[in-house]
Coordinates of C-alpha atoms in Angstrom, one line a residue:
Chain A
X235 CA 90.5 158.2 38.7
X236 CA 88.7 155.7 36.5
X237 CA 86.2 153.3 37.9
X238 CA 83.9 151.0 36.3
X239 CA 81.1 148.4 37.0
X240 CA 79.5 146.1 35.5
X241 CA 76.6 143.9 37.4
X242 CA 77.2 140.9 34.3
X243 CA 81.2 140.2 34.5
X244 CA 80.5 137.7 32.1
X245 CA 79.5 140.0 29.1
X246 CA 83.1 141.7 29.5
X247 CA 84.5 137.5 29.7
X248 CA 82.4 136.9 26.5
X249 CA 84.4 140.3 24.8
X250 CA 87.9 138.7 25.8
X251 CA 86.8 135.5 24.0
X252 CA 86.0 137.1 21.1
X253 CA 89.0 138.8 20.3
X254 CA 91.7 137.1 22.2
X255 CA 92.2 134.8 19.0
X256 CA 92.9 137.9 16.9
X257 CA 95.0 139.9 19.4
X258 CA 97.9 139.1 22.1
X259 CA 97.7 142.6 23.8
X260 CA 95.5 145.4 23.2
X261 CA 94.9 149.5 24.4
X262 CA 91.8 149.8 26.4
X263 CA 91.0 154.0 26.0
X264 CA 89.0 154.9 28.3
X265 CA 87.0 158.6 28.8
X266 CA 83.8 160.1 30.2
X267 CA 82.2 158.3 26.7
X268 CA 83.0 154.7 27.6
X269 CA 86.0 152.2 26.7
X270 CA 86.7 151.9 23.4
X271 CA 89.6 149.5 21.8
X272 CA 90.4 149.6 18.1
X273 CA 93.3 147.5 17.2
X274 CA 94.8 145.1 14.1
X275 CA 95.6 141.1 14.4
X276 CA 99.5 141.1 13.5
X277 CA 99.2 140.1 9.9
X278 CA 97.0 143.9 9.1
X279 CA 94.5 141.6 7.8
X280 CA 91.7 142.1 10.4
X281 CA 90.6 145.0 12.8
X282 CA 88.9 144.9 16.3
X283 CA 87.0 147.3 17.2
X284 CA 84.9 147.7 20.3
X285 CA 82.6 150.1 22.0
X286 CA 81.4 150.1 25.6
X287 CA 79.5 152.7 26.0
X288 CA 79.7 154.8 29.3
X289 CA 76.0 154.6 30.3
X290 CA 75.8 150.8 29.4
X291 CA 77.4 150.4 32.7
X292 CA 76.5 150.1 35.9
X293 CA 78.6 152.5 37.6
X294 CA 81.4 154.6 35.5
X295 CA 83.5 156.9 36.2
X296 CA 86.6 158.5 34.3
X297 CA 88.2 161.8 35.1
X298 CA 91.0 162.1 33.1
X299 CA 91.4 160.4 29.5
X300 CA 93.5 156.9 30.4
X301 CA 94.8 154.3 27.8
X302 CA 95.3 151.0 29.3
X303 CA 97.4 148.7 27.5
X304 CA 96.5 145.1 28.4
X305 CA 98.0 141.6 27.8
X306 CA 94.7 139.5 26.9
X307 CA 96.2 136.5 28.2
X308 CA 96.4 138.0 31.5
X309 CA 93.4 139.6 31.3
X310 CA 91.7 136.3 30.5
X311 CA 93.4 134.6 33.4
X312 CA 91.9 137.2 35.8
X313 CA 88.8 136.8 34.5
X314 CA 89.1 132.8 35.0
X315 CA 89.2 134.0 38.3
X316 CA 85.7 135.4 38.5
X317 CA 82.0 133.3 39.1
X318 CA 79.3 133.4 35.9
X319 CA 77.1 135.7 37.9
X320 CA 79.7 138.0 39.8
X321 CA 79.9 142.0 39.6
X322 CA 83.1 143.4 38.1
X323 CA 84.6 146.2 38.7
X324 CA 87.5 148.0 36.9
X325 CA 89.6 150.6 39.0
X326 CA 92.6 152.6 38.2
X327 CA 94.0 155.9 39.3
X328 CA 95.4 158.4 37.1
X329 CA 98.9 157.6 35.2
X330 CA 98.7 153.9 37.3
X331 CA 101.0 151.7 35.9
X332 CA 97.9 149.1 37.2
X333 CA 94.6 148.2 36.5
X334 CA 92.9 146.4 39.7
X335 CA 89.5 144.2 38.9
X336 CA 87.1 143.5 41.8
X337 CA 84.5 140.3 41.5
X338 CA 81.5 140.4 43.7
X339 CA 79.2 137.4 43.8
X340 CA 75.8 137.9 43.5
X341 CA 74.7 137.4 47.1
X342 CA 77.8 139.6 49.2
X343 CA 79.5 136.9 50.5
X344 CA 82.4 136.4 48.4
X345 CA 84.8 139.7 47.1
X346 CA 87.6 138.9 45.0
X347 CA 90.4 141.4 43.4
X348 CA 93.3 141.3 41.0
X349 CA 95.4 143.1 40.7
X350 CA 97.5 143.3 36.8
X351 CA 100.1 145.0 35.4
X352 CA 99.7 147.5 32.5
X353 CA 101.5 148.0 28.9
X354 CA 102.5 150.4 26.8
X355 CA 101.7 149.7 23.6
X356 CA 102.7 150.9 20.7
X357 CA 98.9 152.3 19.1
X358 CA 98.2 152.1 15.3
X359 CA 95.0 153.9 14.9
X360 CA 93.3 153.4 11.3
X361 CA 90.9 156.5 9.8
X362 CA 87.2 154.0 8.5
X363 CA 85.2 156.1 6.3
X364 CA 82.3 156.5 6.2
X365 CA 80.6 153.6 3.7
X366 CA 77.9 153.6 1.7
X367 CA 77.3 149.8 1.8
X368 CA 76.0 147.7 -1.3
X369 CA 74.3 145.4 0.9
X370 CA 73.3 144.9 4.7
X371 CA 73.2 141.2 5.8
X372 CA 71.5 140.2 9.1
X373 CA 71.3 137.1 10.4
X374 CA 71.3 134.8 13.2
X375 CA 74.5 134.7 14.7
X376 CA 74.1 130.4 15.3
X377 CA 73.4 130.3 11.8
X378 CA 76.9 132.8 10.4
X379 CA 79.0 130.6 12.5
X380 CA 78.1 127.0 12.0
X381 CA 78.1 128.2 7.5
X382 CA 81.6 129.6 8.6
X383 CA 82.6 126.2 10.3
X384 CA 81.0 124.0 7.8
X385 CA 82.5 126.1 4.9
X386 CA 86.0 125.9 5.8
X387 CA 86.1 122.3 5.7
X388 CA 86.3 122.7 1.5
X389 CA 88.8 125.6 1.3
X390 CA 90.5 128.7 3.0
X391 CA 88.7 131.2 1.7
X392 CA 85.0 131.8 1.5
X393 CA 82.7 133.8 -1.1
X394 CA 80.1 135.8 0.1
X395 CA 77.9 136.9 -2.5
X396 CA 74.5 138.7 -2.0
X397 CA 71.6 139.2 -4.8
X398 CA 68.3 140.3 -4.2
X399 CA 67.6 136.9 -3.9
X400 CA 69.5 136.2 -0.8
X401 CA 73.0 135.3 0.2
X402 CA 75.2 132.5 -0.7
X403 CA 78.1 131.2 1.0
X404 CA 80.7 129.2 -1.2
X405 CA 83.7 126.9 -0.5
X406 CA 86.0 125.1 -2.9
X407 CA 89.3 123.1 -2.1
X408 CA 90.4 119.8 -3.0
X409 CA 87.4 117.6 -1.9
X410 CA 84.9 119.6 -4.0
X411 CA 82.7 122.1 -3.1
X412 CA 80.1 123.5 -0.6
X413 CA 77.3 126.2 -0.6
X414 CA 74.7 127.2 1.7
X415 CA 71.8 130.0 0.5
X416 CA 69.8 131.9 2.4
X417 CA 66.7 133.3 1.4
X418 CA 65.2 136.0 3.6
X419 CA 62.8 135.4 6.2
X420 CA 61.0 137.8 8.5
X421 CA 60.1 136.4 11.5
X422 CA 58.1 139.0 13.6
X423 CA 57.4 137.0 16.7
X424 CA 61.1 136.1 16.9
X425 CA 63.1 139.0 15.0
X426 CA 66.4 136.8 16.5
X427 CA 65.6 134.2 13.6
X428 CA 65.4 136.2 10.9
X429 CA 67.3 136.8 8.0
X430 CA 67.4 140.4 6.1
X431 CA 68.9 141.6 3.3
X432 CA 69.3 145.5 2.7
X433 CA 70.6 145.1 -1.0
X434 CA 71.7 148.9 -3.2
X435 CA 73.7 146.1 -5.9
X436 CA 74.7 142.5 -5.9
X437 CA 78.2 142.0 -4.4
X438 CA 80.5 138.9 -3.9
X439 CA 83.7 139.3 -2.1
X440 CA 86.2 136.6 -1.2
X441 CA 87.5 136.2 2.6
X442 CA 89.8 133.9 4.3
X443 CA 87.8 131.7 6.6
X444 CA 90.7 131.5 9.1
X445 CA 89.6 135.2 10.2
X446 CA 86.2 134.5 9.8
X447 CA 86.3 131.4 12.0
X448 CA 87.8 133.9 14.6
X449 CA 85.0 136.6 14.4
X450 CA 82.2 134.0 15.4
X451 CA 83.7 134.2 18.8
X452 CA 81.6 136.5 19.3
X453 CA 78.5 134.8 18.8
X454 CA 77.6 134.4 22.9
X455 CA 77.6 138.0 22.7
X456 CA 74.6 138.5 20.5
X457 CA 71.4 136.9 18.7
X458 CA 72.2 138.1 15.1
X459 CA 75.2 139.4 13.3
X460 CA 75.5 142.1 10.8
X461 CA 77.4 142.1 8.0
X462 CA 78.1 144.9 5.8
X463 CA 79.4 144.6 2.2
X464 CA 80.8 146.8 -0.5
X465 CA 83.0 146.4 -3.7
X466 CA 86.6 147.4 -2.6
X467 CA 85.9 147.4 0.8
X468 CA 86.7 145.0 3.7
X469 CA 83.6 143.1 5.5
X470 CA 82.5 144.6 8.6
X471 CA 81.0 142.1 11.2
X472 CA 79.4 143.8 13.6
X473 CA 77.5 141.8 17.0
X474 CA 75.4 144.5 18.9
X475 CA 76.2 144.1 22.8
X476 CA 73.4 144.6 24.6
X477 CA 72.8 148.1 26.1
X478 CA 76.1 147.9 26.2
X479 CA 77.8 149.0 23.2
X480 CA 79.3 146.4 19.9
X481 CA 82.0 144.8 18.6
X482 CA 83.1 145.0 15.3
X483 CA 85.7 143.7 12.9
X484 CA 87.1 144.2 9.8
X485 CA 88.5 141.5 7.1
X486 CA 90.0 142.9 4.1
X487 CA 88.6 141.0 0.8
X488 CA 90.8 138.4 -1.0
X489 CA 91.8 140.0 -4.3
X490 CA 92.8 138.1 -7.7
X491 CA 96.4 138.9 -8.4
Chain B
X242 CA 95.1 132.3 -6.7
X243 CA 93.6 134.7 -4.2
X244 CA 95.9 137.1 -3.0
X245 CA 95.3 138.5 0.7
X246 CA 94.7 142.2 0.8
X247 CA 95.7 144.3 4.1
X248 CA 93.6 147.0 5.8
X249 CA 96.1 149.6 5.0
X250 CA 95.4 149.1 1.2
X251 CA 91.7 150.6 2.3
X252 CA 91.9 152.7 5.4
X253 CA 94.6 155.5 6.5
X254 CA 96.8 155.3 9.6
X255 CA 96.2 158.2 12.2

């Protein structure tokens, strides 16, 4: 039997629109830990990966390890279903071919359920190593995503490249060019706002702002973003959930041929 | 020209 609950629905709707872009179907895995889901968009380019942590939610239960392979379409339309403020909860019995997900509103008088079908998915797992990481960026979510829109308006790809003097953000393409710095800036009355920079050397790396564009999805999901950074290594992007877990993804760097 | 890299190229399947 696995059984989950969630008083804010909406945090699990905010996951779904964050990776729905990247992924058509995914495996939820559940156990006694929480739900995790690690999967790659088609092209092996990018990687999802998300943590829900057992004791983030309300209520959870899971005897028996249970992989749940999920259509996010579908998923999304059951969760077009459900109010802003509702309750979710995720049931389904061991070896169910079904998941069922049940929407409480916030004062009783309204239950809803949904029943969907499951998958089986073929599962690609990747092995991530441990980094060592030449530099930590974090930032305000807002901020990563509007560079990321404004950037890829000049060209497909975007440079990241991070000096003890901050972080720059260039695009070039056939209008010209575009680049946003950012210096850091510690804000100790609103941490949210500011900008940090845990620097071991001075990297640039190269990414396609298609994927990029896709990751700020995410950005309802958290106040700052993380981004980790290391020669011959894809970006991580990581947005904390609160007390609930994070989601992260991974963009392999653009490499001259 | 930038050429796109995959994940595989970094990370080993399980």
């Amino acid at each position: 039997m696995f059984e989950a609950r969630l008083v804010n629905s909406s945090t699990f709707r905010k996951v779904l629109d964050a990776i729905k872009d990247l992924l058509n179907e995914a495996s939820f895995d559940c156990s006694e830990n929480g739900i995790q889901l690690q999967a790659m968009d088609s092209s092996h380019v990018s990687l999802v990966s998300l943590n829900l942590k057992s004791d983030g939610f309300d209520k959870f239960r899971c005897d028996r390890n249970l992989t749940m392979g999920m259509n996010l379409t579908s998923l999304g339309k059951v969760f077009k279903c459900s109010g802003a403020d509702d309750t979710v909860t995720m049931k389904a019995q061991d070896y169910a071919d079904t998941v069922t997900f049940m929407f409480e509103s916030k004062k009783q008088d309204k239950i809803s359920d949904y029943e969907m079908k499951l998958m089986n998915l073929d599962q690609e797992h990747l092995g991530i190593p441990d980094t060592e990481f030449s530099c930590i960026i974090k930032m305000p979510s807002i901020e990563f995503a509007r560079i990321i829109r404004d950037l890829s308006q000049f060209g497909e790809s975007i440079v990241i490249s991070c000096t003890k003097e901050g972080v720059k953000f260039s695009a070039q393409g056939d209008i010209g060019t575009g680049n946003v710095k950012l210096a850091q800036t510690h804000n100790f009355d609103k941490e949210e706002e500011s900008v940090t920079i845990d620097l071991q050397e001075p990297v640039a790396l190269t990414f396609a702002c298609q994927y990029l564009n896709s990751f700020t999805k995410a950005t309802p999901l958290s106040n700052q973003v993380k981004l980790s950074m290391c020669e011959n290594v894809p970006l991580v992007v990581e947005y904390q959930i609160p007390e609930l877990g994070h989601l992260r993804f991974y963009l392999a760097p653009k490499i001259e041929e | 020209e930038n050429y796109q890299a995959r994940l595989e190229q970094y990370y080993t399947r399980l």
